[in-house]
PDB file of C-alpha atoms in Angstrom:
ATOM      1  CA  UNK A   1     112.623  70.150 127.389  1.00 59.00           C
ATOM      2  CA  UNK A   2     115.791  71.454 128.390  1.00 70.00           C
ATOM      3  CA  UNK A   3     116.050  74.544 131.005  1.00 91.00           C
ATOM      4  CA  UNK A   4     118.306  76.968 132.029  1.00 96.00           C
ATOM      5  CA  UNK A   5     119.280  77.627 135.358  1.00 98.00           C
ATOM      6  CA  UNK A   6     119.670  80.824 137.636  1.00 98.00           C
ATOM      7  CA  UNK A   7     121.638  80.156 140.867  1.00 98.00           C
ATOM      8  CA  UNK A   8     122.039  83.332 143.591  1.00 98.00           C
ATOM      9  CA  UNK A   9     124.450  82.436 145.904  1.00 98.00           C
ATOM     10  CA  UNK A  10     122.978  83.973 149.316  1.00 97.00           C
ATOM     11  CA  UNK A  11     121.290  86.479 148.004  1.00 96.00           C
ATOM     12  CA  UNK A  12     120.593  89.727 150.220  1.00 95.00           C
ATOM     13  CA  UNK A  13     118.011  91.724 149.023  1.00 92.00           C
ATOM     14  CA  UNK A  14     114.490  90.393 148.544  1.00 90.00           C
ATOM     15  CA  UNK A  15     113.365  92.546 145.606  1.00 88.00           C
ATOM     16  CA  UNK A  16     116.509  91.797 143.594  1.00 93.00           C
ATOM     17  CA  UNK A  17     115.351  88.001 144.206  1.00 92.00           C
ATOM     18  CA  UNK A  18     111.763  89.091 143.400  1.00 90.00           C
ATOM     19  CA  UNK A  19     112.719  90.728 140.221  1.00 92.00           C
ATOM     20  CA  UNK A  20     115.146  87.922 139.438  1.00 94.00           C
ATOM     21  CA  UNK A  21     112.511  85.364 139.788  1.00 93.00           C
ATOM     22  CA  UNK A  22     109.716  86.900 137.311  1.00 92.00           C
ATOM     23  CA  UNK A  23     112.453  87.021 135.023  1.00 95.00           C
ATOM     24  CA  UNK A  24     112.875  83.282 135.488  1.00 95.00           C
ATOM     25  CA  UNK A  25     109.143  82.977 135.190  1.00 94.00           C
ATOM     26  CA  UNK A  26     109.089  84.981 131.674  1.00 93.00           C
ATOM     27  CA  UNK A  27     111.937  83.133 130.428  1.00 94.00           C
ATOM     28  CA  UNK A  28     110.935  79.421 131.816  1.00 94.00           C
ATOM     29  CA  UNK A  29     113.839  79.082 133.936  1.00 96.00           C
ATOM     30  CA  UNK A  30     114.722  77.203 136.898  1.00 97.00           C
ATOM     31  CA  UNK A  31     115.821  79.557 140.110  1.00 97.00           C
ATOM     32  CA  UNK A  32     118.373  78.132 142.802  1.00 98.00           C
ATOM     33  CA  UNK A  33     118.934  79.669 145.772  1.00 97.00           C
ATOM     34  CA  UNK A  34     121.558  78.844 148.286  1.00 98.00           C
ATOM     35  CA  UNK A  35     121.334  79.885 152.123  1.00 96.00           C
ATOM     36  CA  UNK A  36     121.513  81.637 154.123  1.00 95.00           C
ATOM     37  CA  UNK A  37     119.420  84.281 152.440  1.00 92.00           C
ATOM     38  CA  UNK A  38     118.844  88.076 153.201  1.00 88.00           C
ATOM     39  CA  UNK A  39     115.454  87.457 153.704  1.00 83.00           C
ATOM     40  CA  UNK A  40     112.706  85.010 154.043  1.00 80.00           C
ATOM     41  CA  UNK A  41     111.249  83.786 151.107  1.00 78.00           C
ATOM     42  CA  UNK A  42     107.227  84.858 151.948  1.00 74.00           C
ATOM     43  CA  UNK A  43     108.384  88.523 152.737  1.00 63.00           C
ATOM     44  CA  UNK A  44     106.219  91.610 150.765  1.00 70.00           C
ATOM     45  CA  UNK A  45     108.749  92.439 148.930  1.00 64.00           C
ATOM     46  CA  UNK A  46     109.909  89.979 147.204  1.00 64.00           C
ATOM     47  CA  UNK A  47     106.308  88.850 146.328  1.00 64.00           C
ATOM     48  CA  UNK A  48     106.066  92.500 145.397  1.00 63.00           C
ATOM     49  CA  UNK A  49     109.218  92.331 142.909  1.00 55.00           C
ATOM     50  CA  UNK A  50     107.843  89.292 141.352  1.00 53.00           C
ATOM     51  CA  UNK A  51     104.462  90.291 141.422  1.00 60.00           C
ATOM     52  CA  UNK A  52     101.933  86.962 140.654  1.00 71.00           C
ATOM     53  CA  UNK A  53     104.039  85.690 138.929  1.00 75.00           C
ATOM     54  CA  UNK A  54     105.952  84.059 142.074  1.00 76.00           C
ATOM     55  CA  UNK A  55     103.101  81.242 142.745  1.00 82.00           C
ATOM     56  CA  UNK A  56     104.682  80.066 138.907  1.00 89.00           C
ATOM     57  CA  UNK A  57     108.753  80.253 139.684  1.00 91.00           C
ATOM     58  CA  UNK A  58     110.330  76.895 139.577  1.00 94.00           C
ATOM     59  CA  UNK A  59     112.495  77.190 142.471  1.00 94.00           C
ATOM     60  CA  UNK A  60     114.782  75.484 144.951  1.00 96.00           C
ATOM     61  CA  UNK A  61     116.496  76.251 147.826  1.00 95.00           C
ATOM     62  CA  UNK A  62     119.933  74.679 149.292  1.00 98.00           C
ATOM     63  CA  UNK A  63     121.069  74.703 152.689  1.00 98.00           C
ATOM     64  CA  UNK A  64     124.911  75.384 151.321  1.00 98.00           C
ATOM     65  CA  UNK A  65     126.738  75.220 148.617  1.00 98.00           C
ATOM     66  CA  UNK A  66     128.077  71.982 148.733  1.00 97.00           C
ATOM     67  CA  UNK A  67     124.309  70.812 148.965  1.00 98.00           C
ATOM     68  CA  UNK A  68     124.063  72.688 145.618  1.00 98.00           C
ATOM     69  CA  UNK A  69     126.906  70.194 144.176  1.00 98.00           C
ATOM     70  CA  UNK A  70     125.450  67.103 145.826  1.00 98.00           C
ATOM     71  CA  UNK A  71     122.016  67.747 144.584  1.00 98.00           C
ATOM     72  CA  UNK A  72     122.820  68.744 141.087  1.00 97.00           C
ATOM     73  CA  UNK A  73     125.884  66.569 140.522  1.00 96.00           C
ATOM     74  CA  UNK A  74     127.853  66.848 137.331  1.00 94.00           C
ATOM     75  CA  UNK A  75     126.186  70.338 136.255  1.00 95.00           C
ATOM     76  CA  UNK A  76     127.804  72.860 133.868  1.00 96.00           C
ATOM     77  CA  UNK A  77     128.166  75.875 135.654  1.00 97.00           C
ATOM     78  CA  UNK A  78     129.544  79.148 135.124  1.00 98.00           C
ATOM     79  CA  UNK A  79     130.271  82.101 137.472  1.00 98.00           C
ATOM     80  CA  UNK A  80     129.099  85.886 136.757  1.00 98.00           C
ATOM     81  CA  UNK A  81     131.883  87.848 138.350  1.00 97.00           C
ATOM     82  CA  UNK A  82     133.369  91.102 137.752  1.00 94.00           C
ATOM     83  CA  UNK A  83     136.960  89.044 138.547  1.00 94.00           C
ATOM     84  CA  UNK A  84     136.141  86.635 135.408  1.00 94.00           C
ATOM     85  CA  UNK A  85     138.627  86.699 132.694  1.00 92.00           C
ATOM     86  CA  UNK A  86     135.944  86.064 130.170  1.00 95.00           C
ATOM     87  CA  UNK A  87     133.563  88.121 128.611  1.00 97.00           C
ATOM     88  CA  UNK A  88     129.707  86.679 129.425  1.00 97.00           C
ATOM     89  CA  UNK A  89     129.316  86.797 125.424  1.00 97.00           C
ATOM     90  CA  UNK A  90     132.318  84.915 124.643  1.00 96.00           C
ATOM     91  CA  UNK A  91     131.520  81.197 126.101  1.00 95.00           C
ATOM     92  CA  UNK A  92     128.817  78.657 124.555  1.00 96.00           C
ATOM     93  CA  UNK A  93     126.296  78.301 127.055  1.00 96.00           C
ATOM     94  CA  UNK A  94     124.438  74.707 126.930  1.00 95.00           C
ATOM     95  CA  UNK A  95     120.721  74.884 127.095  1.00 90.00           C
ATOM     96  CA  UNK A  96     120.709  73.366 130.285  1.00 93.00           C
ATOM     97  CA  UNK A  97     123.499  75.123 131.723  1.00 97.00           C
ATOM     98  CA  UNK A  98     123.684  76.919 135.346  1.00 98.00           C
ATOM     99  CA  UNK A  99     124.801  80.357 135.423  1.00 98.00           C
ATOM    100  CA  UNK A 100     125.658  81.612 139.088  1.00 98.00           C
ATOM    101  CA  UNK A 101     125.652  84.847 140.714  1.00 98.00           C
ATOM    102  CA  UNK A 102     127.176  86.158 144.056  1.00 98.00           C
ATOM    103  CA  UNK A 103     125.209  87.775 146.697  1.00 96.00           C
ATOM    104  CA  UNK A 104     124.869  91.869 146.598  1.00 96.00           C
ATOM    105  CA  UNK A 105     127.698  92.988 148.789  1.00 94.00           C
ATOM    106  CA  UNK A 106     130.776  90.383 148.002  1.00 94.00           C
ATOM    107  CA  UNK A 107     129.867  87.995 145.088  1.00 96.00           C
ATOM    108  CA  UNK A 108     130.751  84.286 144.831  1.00 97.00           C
ATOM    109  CA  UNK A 109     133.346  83.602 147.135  1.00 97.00           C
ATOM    110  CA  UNK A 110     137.226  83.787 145.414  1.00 96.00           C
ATOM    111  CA  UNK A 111     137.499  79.690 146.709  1.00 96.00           C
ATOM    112  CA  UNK A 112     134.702  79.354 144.645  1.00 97.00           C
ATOM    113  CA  UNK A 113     135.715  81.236 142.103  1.00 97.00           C
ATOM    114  CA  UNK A 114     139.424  79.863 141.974  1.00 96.00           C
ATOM    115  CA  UNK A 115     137.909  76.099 141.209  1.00 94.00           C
ATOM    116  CA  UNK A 116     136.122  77.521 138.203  1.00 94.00           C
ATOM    117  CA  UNK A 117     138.123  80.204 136.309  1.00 94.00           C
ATOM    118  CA  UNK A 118     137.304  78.529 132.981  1.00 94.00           C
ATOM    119  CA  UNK A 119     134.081  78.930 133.400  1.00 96.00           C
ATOM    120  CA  UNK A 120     133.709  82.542 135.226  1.00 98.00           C
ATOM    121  CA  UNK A 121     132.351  85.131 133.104  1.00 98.00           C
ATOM    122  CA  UNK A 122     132.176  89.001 133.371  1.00 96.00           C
ATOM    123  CA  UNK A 123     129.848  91.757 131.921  1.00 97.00           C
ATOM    124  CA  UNK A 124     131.891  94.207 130.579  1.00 96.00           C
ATOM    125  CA  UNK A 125     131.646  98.116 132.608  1.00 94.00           C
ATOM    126  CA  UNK A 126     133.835 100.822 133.020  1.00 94.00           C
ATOM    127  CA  UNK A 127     136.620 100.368 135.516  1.00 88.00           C
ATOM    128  CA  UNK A 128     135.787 102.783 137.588  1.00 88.00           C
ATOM    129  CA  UNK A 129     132.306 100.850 138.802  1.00 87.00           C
ATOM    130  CA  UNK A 130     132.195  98.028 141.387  1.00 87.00           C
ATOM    131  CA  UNK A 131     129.079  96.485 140.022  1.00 89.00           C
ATOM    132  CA  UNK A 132     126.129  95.974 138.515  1.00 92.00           C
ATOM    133  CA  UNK A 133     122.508  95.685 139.864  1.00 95.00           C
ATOM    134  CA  UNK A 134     122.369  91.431 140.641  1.00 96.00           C
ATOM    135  CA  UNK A 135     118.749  91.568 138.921  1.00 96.00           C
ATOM    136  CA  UNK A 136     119.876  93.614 135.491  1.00 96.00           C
ATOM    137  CA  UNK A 137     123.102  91.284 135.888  1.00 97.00           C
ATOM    138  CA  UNK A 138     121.013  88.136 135.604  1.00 98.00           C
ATOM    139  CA  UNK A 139     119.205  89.638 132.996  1.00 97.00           C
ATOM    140  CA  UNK A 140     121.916  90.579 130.737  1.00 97.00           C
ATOM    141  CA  UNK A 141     123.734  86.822 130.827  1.00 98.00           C
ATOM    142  CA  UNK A 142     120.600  84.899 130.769  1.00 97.00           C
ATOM    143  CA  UNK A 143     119.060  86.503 127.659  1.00 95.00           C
ATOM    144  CA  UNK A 144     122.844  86.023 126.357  1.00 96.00           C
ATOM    145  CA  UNK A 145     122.097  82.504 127.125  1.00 95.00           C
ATOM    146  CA  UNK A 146     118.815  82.202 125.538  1.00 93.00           C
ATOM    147  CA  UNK A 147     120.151  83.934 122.343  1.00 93.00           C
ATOM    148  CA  UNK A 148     122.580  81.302 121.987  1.00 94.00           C
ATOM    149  CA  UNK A 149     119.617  78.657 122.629  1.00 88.00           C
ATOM    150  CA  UNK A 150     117.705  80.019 119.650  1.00 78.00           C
ATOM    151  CA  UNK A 151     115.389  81.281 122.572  1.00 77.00           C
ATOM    152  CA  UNK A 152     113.986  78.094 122.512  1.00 76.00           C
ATOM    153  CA  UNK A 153     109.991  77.918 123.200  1.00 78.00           C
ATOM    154  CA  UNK A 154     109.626  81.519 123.074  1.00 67.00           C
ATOM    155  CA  UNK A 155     107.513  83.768 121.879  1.00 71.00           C
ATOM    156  CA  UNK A 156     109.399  85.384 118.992  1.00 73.00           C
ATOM    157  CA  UNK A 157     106.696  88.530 117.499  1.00 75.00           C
ATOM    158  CA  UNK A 158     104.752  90.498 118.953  1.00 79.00           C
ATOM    159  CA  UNK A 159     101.550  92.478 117.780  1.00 72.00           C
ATOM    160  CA  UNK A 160      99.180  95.714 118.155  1.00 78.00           C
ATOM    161  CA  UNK A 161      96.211  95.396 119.818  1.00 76.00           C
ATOM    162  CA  UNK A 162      94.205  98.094 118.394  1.00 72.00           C
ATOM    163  CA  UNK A 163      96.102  99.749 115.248  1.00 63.00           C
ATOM    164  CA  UNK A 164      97.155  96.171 113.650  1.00 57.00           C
ATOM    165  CA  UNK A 165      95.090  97.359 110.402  1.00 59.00           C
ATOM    166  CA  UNK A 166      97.466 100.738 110.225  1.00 56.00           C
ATOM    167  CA  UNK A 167     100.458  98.532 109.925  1.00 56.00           C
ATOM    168  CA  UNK A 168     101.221  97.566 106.415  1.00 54.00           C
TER     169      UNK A 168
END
C-alpha cells in the first residue's frame, strides 16, 4: 500500500512535531524529519503532543537534507511555503507523494525552494499574516492530499454510541 509522506525540515518546537506526528499516526503516514531539530526526540512534550500514539508513528530521521535526497532518491516532493506560486489545492498529489514543510521561524530555505518552484505550494491567508501554525499547516495539505487519494484505507462513517436507535 502506498503512503504519504510528511517531511519537517528542522523542526523547532516539539509539540508542533508531537501534534504533527499523531496526525501522521491517524492518517497512516510516514513522518521525516531532517536535523538538526529543536528538540530531542524523547522530550515530554512532544510525547505529550502525540500522546500514545507516538510508540505507532512511522518515522525517520536525516542527518541533512541532502541525506533526505540520497535516501529517498527520485521522490515527488512538493514544498508548503507561503512564497509558493501555487495554491496547495491546485496540484495532483500522488499517493505516495512527499509534502515538505519549513521549520517554525524561517521555512524551507529559498535555495531549496528556488530548485522546486513547480512544485511549491501555498495555503491561501490574508496578506497581512506571516504564517500559519506548522501543525494546522500540515493538517490542511495532507487531508488535501488524502482527498485527492480517495482517502484511501480510511475510515469513511462514523456512528453513535448510545442514541444510534434515535437516528432514523
Amino acid at each position: 500500500m502506498a503512503k504519504l509522506n510528511i517531511v519537517l525540515y528542522e523542526p523547532e518546537i516539539p509539540a508542533n512535531t508531537g501534534n504533527i506526528g499523531r496526525t501522521c499516526v491517524a492518517t497512516g503516514t510516514r513522518l521525516h524529519l531532517i536535523e538538526p531539530l529543536g528538540f530531542r526526540l524523547n522530550e515530554k512534550q512532544i510525547k505529550r503532543a502525540g500522546m500514545d500514539y507516538w510508540k505507532d508513528l512511522d518515522v525517520t530521521t536525516y542527518v541533512n537534507y541532502q541525506e533526505f535526497l540520497e535516501k529517498n532518491p527520485g521522490a515527488k516532493i512538493y514544498m508548503a511555503t507561503t512564497k509558493g506560486q501555487n495554491v496547495y489545492t491546485e496540484v495532483s498529489y500522488e499517493e505516495d507523494c512527499y509534502i515538505m514543510f519549513g521549520k517554525e521561524s524561517a521555512g524551507i530555505p529559498e535555495e531549496i525552494l528556488a530548485h522546486n518552484k513547480d512544485r511549491c505550494v501555498r495555503i491561501p491567508m490574508l496578506s497581512e499574516i506571516r504564517s500559519l501554525n506548522l501543525s494546522n499547516s500540515v493538517a490542511v495539505v495532507l487531508y488535501e492530499a488524502l482527498r485527492q487519494n480517495d482517502f484511501s484505507q480510511m475510515q469513511l462513517m462514523g456512528h453513535l454510541t448510545k442514541f444510534d436507535d434515535y437516528i432514523e
